[in-house]
Short mmCIF file of C-alpha atoms in Angstrom, two decimals:
data_model
loop_
_atom_site.label_atom_id
_atom_site.label_comp_id
_atom_site.label_asym_id
_atom_site.label_seq_id
_atom_site.Cartn_x
_atom_site.Cartn_y
_atom_site.Cartn_z
CA UNK A 1 94.39 -32.85 -17.40
CA UNK A 2 95.97 -35.91 -19.00
CA UNK A 3 97.91 -38.18 -16.65
CA UNK A 4 101.55 -38.92 -17.47
CA UNK A 5 101.45 -42.27 -15.69
CA UNK A 6 102.46 -44.10 -18.90
CA UNK A 7 105.62 -42.03 -19.45
CA UNK A 8 108.42 -44.63 -19.29
CA UNK A 9 111.00 -42.46 -17.53
CA UNK A 10 108.49 -41.31 -14.94
CA UNK A 11 107.24 -44.85 -14.34
CA UNK A 12 110.81 -46.01 -13.73
CA UNK A 13 111.34 -43.27 -11.15
CA UNK A 14 108.02 -43.92 -9.44
CA UNK A 15 108.89 -47.59 -8.96
CA UNK A 16 112.00 -46.57 -7.01
CA UNK A 17 109.96 -44.55 -4.49
CA UNK A 18 107.82 -46.71 -2.16
CA UNK A 19 105.27 -43.96 -1.45
CA UNK A 20 104.68 -43.46 -5.19
CA UNK A 21 104.93 -47.04 -6.42
CA UNK A 22 101.14 -47.43 -6.72
CA UNK A 23 100.51 -44.05 -8.30
CA UNK A 24 97.16 -43.74 -10.04
CA UNK A 25 97.74 -40.38 -11.70
CA UNK A 26 100.69 -38.09 -12.46
CA UNK A 27 100.14 -34.56 -13.75
CA UNK A 28 102.44 -31.62 -14.41
CA UNK A 29 102.49 -28.68 -12.02
CA UNK A 30 103.51 -25.36 -13.57
CA UNK A 31 105.96 -22.80 -12.28
CA UNK A 32 109.33 -24.51 -12.05
CA UNK A 33 112.21 -22.70 -13.79
CA UNK A 34 114.97 -25.14 -12.75
CA UNK A 35 113.00 -28.37 -12.35
CA UNK A 36 109.87 -30.23 -13.37
CA UNK A 37 107.16 -30.60 -10.72
CA UNK A 38 104.53 -33.33 -10.73
CA UNK A 39 101.42 -33.97 -8.68
CA UNK A 40 101.34 -37.69 -7.92
CA UNK A 41 98.10 -39.23 -6.66
CA UNK A 42 98.23 -42.59 -4.88
CA UNK A 43 95.69 -44.65 -2.91
CA UNK A 44 97.27 -43.41 0.33
CA UNK A 45 97.82 -39.74 -0.45
CA UNK A 46 98.91 -36.97 -2.81
CA UNK A 47 102.54 -35.94 -3.23
CA UNK A 48 104.73 -33.55 -5.21
CA UNK A 49 107.73 -34.95 -7.07
CA UNK A 50 110.43 -32.46 -8.05
CA UNK A 51 112.71 -33.70 -10.82
CA UNK A 52 115.73 -31.54 -11.57
CA UNK A 53 118.21 -31.42 -14.44
CA UNK A 54 121.98 -31.86 -14.20
CA UNK A 55 122.86 -28.28 -15.16
CA UNK A 56 121.62 -26.60 -11.97
CA UNK A 57 125.10 -26.78 -10.37
CA UNK A 58 125.97 -23.84 -12.64
CA UNK A 59 123.32 -21.87 -10.76
CA UNK A 60 124.79 -22.59 -7.33
CA UNK A 61 122.12 -25.14 -6.38
CA UNK A 62 123.17 -27.86 -3.96
CA UNK A 63 120.55 -30.62 -4.02
CA UNK A 64 121.76 -32.17 -0.77
CA UNK A 65 121.30 -28.81 0.97
CA UNK A 66 117.92 -28.39 -0.70
CA UNK A 67 116.73 -31.67 0.77
CA UNK A 68 118.13 -30.96 4.24
CA UNK A 69 116.79 -27.42 4.32
CA UNK A 70 113.35 -28.52 3.15
CA UNK A 71 113.28 -30.82 6.17
CA UNK A 72 114.29 -27.94 8.44
CA UNK A 73 111.65 -25.64 6.95
CA UNK A 74 109.08 -28.31 7.82
CA UNK A 75 110.47 -28.40 11.35
CA UNK A 76 110.11 -24.60 11.50
CA UNK A 77 106.42 -25.03 10.71
CA UNK A 78 106.25 -23.34 7.30
CA UNK A 79 107.27 -26.00 4.77
CA UNK A 80 106.05 -29.31 3.36
CA UNK A 81 107.33 -32.61 4.73
CA UNK A 82 110.03 -34.52 2.84
CA UNK A 83 108.74 -38.00 1.96
CA UNK A 84 111.65 -39.45 0.00
CA UNK A 85 114.49 -38.57 -2.34
CA UNK A 86 116.57 -40.12 -5.12
CA UNK A 87 119.79 -38.06 -4.96
CA UNK A 88 121.40 -39.70 -8.00
CA UNK A 89 118.35 -38.85 -10.15
CA UNK A 90 117.88 -35.37 -8.62
CA UNK A 91 114.41 -36.30 -7.38
CA UNK A 92 112.77 -34.95 -4.23
CA UNK A 93 109.33 -36.04 -3.03
CA UNK A 94 107.39 -33.82 -0.61
CA UNK A 95 103.91 -33.85 0.86
CA UNK A 96 101.05 -32.14 -0.95
CA UNK A 97 99.86 -28.87 0.63
CA UNK A 98 96.16 -28.21 0.25
CA UNK A 99 96.38 -24.46 -0.25
CA UNK A 100 96.16 -21.71 -2.87
CA UNK A 101 99.36 -20.84 -4.69
CA UNK A 102 99.88 -17.08 -4.57
CA UNK A 103 100.66 -14.86 -7.55
CA UNK A 104 102.07 -11.35 -7.86
CA UNK A 105 98.63 -9.81 -8.36
CA UNK A 106 97.44 -11.22 -5.04
CA UNK A 107 99.80 -8.92 -3.17
CA UNK A 108 98.22 -5.90 -4.85
CA UNK A 109 94.60 -6.97 -4.46
CA UNK A 110 94.92 -8.36 -0.91
CA UNK A 111 96.89 -5.90 1.27
CA UNK A 112 96.50 -8.14 4.33
CA UNK A 113 98.80 -10.69 2.69
CA UNK A 114 101.94 -8.63 3.32
CA UNK A 115 101.77 -8.69 7.15
CA UNK A 116 100.92 -12.41 7.04
CA UNK A 117 103.90 -13.11 4.79
CA UNK A 118 106.13 -11.13 7.16
CA UNK A 119 105.04 -13.36 10.02
CA UNK A 120 105.73 -16.49 7.94
CA UNK A 121 109.22 -15.17 7.21
CA UNK A 122 109.84 -14.56 10.91
CA UNK A 123 108.78 -18.14 11.63
CA UNK A 124 111.15 -19.53 9.00
CA UNK A 125 114.03 -17.30 10.12
CA UNK A 126 113.55 -18.35 13.75
CA UNK A 127 113.66 -22.05 12.85
CA UNK A 128 116.56 -24.52 12.73
CA UNK A 129 119.72 -23.23 11.04
CA UNK A 130 120.03 -24.21 7.38
CA UNK A 131 122.81 -26.15 5.73
CA UNK A 132 125.15 -23.95 3.72
CA UNK A 133 125.48 -20.20 3.32
CA UNK A 134 123.91 -18.05 0.62
CA UNK A 135 126.14 -15.03 0.07
CA UNK A 136 124.63 -13.33 -2.93
CA UNK A 137 127.56 -11.01 -3.78
CA UNK A 138 129.74 -14.10 -4.25
CA UNK A 139 127.04 -15.95 -6.15
CA UNK A 140 126.31 -13.10 -8.55
CA UNK A 141 130.05 -12.80 -9.29
CA UNK A 142 130.19 -16.51 -10.15
CA UNK A 143 127.17 -16.07 -12.41
CA UNK A 144 128.88 -13.19 -14.18
CA UNK A 145 132.11 -15.13 -14.61
CA UNK A 146 130.21 -18.07 -16.08
CA UNK A 147 128.51 -15.74 -18.57
CA UNK A 148 131.80 -14.10 -19.55
CA UNK A 149 133.70 -17.39 -19.84
CA UNK A 150 131.05 -18.92 -22.09
CA UNK A 151 130.14 -15.77 -24.05
CA UNK A 152 126.51 -15.91 -22.94
CA UNK A 153 124.21 -12.91 -23.37
CA UNK A 154 125.31 -9.77 -21.53
CA UNK A 155 123.07 -6.67 -21.58
CA UNK A 156 124.50 -3.35 -22.75
CA UNK A 157 125.99 -1.36 -19.82
CA UNK A 158 125.90 -4.37 -17.50
CA UNK A 159 129.62 -4.27 -16.68
CA UNK A 160 129.57 -0.47 -16.60
CA UNK A 161 127.10 -0.56 -13.72
CA UNK A 162 128.91 -3.17 -11.64
CA UNK A 163 130.93 -0.61 -9.59
CA UNK A 164 127.65 0.85 -8.33
CA UNK A 165 126.58 -2.60 -7.14
CA UNK A 166 129.97 -3.25 -5.55
CA UNK A 167 129.66 0.01 -3.62
CA UNK A 168 126.34 -1.13 -2.16
CA UNK A 169 127.79 -4.52 -1.28
CA UNK A 170 130.76 -2.94 0.50
CA UNK A 171 128.54 -0.75 2.66
CA UNK A 172 126.30 -3.68 3.60
CA UNK A 173 129.31 -5.88 4.37
CA UNK A 174 130.71 -3.27 6.76
CA UNK A 175 127.83 -3.89 9.18
CA UNK A 176 126.36 -7.34 8.44
CA UNK A 177 123.26 -8.81 10.00
CA UNK A 178 123.43 -12.10 11.89
CA UNK A 179 122.60 -14.84 9.34
CA UNK A 180 119.29 -16.69 9.67
CA UNK A 181 117.77 -19.58 7.68
CA UNK A 182 116.49 -18.01 4.46
CA UNK A 183 114.71 -19.32 1.37
CA UNK A 184 116.52 -16.75 -0.83
CA UNK A 185 114.20 -17.24 -3.83
CA UNK A 186 110.82 -15.94 -2.77
CA UNK A 187 108.75 -15.52 -5.89
CA UNK A 188 105.06 -15.02 -5.26
CA UNK A 189 104.47 -18.63 -6.33
CA UNK A 190 106.68 -19.91 -3.52
CA UNK A 191 103.99 -18.88 -1.04
CA UNK A 192 100.81 -20.87 -0.46
CA UNK A 193 97.80 -19.76 1.57
CA UNK A 194 95.40 -22.26 3.14
CA UNK A 195 93.29 -19.49 4.67
CA UNK A 196 94.85 -19.82 8.09
CA UNK A 197 98.53 -20.20 7.37
CA UNK A 198 101.09 -19.01 4.82
CA UNK A 199 103.32 -21.84 3.64
CA UNK A 200 106.74 -21.33 2.03
CA UNK A 201 107.96 -23.85 -0.56
CA UNK A 202 110.96 -24.48 -2.85
CA UNK A 203 114.29 -24.47 -1.00
CA UNK A 204 116.72 -24.83 -3.94
CA UNK A 205 118.67 -21.72 -2.95
CA UNK A 206 118.09 -21.94 0.78
CA UNK A 207 120.91 -21.23 3.21
CA UNK A 208 122.00 -18.96 6.00
CA UNK A 209 121.70 -15.33 4.94
CA UNK A 210 120.59 -11.88 6.08
CA UNK A 211 116.90 -11.39 6.76
CA UNK A 212 117.16 -8.08 4.88
CA UNK A 213 118.24 -9.91 1.72
CA UNK A 214 115.19 -12.15 2.00
CA UNK A 215 112.93 -9.13 2.45
CA UNK A 216 114.54 -7.05 -0.32
CA UNK A 217 114.65 -9.91 -2.80
CA UNK A 218 111.01 -10.77 -2.06
CA UNK A 219 109.96 -7.14 -2.54
CA UNK A 220 111.80 -7.06 -5.85
CA UNK A 221 110.38 -10.36 -7.12
CA UNK A 222 106.75 -9.53 -6.42
CA UNK A 223 106.99 -5.85 -7.34
CA UNK A 224 106.14 -4.26 -4.01
CA UNK A 225 105.78 -0.49 -3.98
CA UNK A 226 107.92 1.62 -1.66
CA UNK A 227 105.04 1.84 0.82
CA UNK A 228 104.41 -1.90 0.68
CA UNK A 229 108.10 -2.51 1.42
CA UNK A 230 107.78 -0.25 4.44
CA UNK A 231 104.79 -2.30 5.63
CA UNK A 232 106.70 -5.54 5.12
CA UNK A 233 109.76 -4.26 7.00
CA UNK A 234 107.76 -2.65 9.83
CA UNK A 235 105.78 -5.85 10.40
CA UNK A 236 108.84 -8.05 10.22
CA UNK A 237 110.98 -5.98 12.59
CA UNK A 238 108.08 -5.06 14.87
CA UNK A 239 108.79 -1.35 14.59
CA UNK A 240 109.57 1.35 12.03
CA UNK A 241 113.30 1.14 11.27
CA UNK A 242 114.40 3.29 8.30
CA UNK A 243 117.85 1.68 8.33
CA UNK A 244 116.30 -1.76 7.72
CA UNK A 245 114.11 -0.40 4.94
CA UNK A 246 117.17 1.10 3.23
CA UNK A 247 119.07 -2.17 3.66
CA UNK A 248 116.24 -4.14 2.05
CA UNK A 249 116.13 -1.63 -0.83
CA UNK A 250 119.87 -2.07 -1.39
CA UNK A 251 119.58 -5.85 -1.46
CA UNK A 252 116.65 -5.53 -3.87
CA UNK A 253 118.88 -3.64 -6.32
CA UNK A 254 121.76 -6.09 -5.91
CA UNK A 255 119.44 -9.05 -6.37
CA UNK A 256 117.82 -7.73 -9.55
CA UNK A 257 121.26 -7.00 -10.97
CA UNK A 258 122.60 -10.46 -10.13
CA UNK A 259 119.60 -12.50 -11.26
CA UNK A 260 120.05 -11.04 -14.77
CA UNK A 261 123.10 -13.28 -15.13
CA UNK A 262 121.14 -16.23 -13.77
CA UNK A 263 118.74 -15.71 -16.66
CA UNK A 264 121.58 -15.60 -19.19
CA UNK A 265 122.92 -18.92 -17.93
CA UNK A 266 119.48 -20.50 -17.96
CA UNK A 267 118.84 -19.29 -21.50
CA UNK A 268 121.96 -21.13 -22.60
CA UNK A 269 121.67 -24.40 -20.67
CA UNK A 270 118.07 -25.04 -19.60
CA UNK A 271 115.80 -27.55 -21.33
CA UNK A 272 112.71 -25.88 -19.87
CA UNK A 273 110.48 -24.09 -22.39
CA UNK A 274 110.65 -20.57 -20.96
CA UNK A 275 111.78 -17.17 -22.25
CA UNK A 276 114.70 -16.56 -19.88
CA UNK A 277 115.98 -13.67 -22.03
CA UNK A 278 112.72 -11.74 -21.50
CA UNK A 279 112.70 -12.60 -17.77
CA UNK A 280 116.24 -11.25 -17.40
CA UNK A 281 115.39 -8.16 -19.47
CA UNK A 282 112.59 -7.28 -17.05
CA UNK A 283 115.04 -7.45 -14.17
CA UNK A 284 117.62 -5.36 -16.03
CA UNK A 285 115.15 -2.75 -17.26
CA UNK A 286 113.91 -2.41 -13.70
CA UNK A 287 117.26 -2.01 -11.94
CA UNK A 288 119.16 0.09 -14.50
CA UNK A 289 117.14 3.30 -13.95
CA UNK A 290 117.46 2.86 -10.19
CA UNK A 291 121.24 2.60 -10.43
CA UNK A 292 121.51 5.64 -12.69
CA UNK A 293 119.12 7.94 -10.83
CA UNK A 294 118.95 9.98 -7.67
CA UNK A 295 117.39 7.07 -5.78
CA UNK A 296 120.75 5.32 -5.79
CA UNK A 297 122.66 8.32 -4.45
CA UNK A 298 120.09 8.90 -1.73
CA UNK A 299 120.24 5.24 -0.77
CA UNK A 300 124.03 5.36 -0.47
CA UNK A 301 123.77 8.36 1.87
CA UNK A 302 121.12 6.68 4.03
CA UNK A 303 123.08 3.44 4.29
CA UNK A 304 126.29 5.22 5.23
CA UNK A 305 124.48 7.29 7.86
CA UNK A 306 122.84 4.23 9.39
CA UNK A 307 125.92 1.96 9.41
CA UNK A 308 126.53 0.55 12.90
CA UNK A 309 123.31 2.24 14.03
#
């Protein structure tokens, strides 16, 4: 892979960061949808430099919180160490983790991953409290308002289905869980496995939130089956709790619905070469049948029956 060490903008940034000043090689790491990630090799070690654009404020990303929460995730024992940061340039430098980045298919081919991930989540959630709150119902409403105000892409029936989402949110809000430090953006690629330990990376959206949101959003992002979600919940909570499974399922629906608007915003403002329209369409085509079918009605009944359980 060709090194980018001669790129003028990158060289200027590297000179500002003592740990990277003598970099011998800089290569692109894939996967970032809101930032560019680079592997930086130096005589004293290997680091990851995350370089973000200026438009991420539209997505509810607070870079100061990201930096602080990355530090706290390291203290919890699941995240990489923060080496340095250039706040004005939206640059964060973290330690390199020698581990395998996970992908969605890994969770289907390696069933033992799910209990291990559940334990990693418990470790993160039991760690130091995060800076800021992540209240997804409020965030998804801001996303929607941004899309409407700027006439960005809005799928057919999107607004028609919002009352169904609001009903779920009202039921969940009537009996909230105690907030814990959550990553809130757990794609498969935000987990790394070194064979002994599951690491969790990327704390752009991190903040205090319900554990059930974290679980439901994770299940949605990596396409867990209903039985796999049960395994994840049972391992996390240490027992079989149908009310927690239903709560995670509800958050999974709300999350898929809300992230569709995230994709519409990104399609309009991001400089990253990625098909955000198709990404959002997959979310929408997944959640729409769930909201229109019997699964939704059954979920409402289960949630109402288990409220204040």
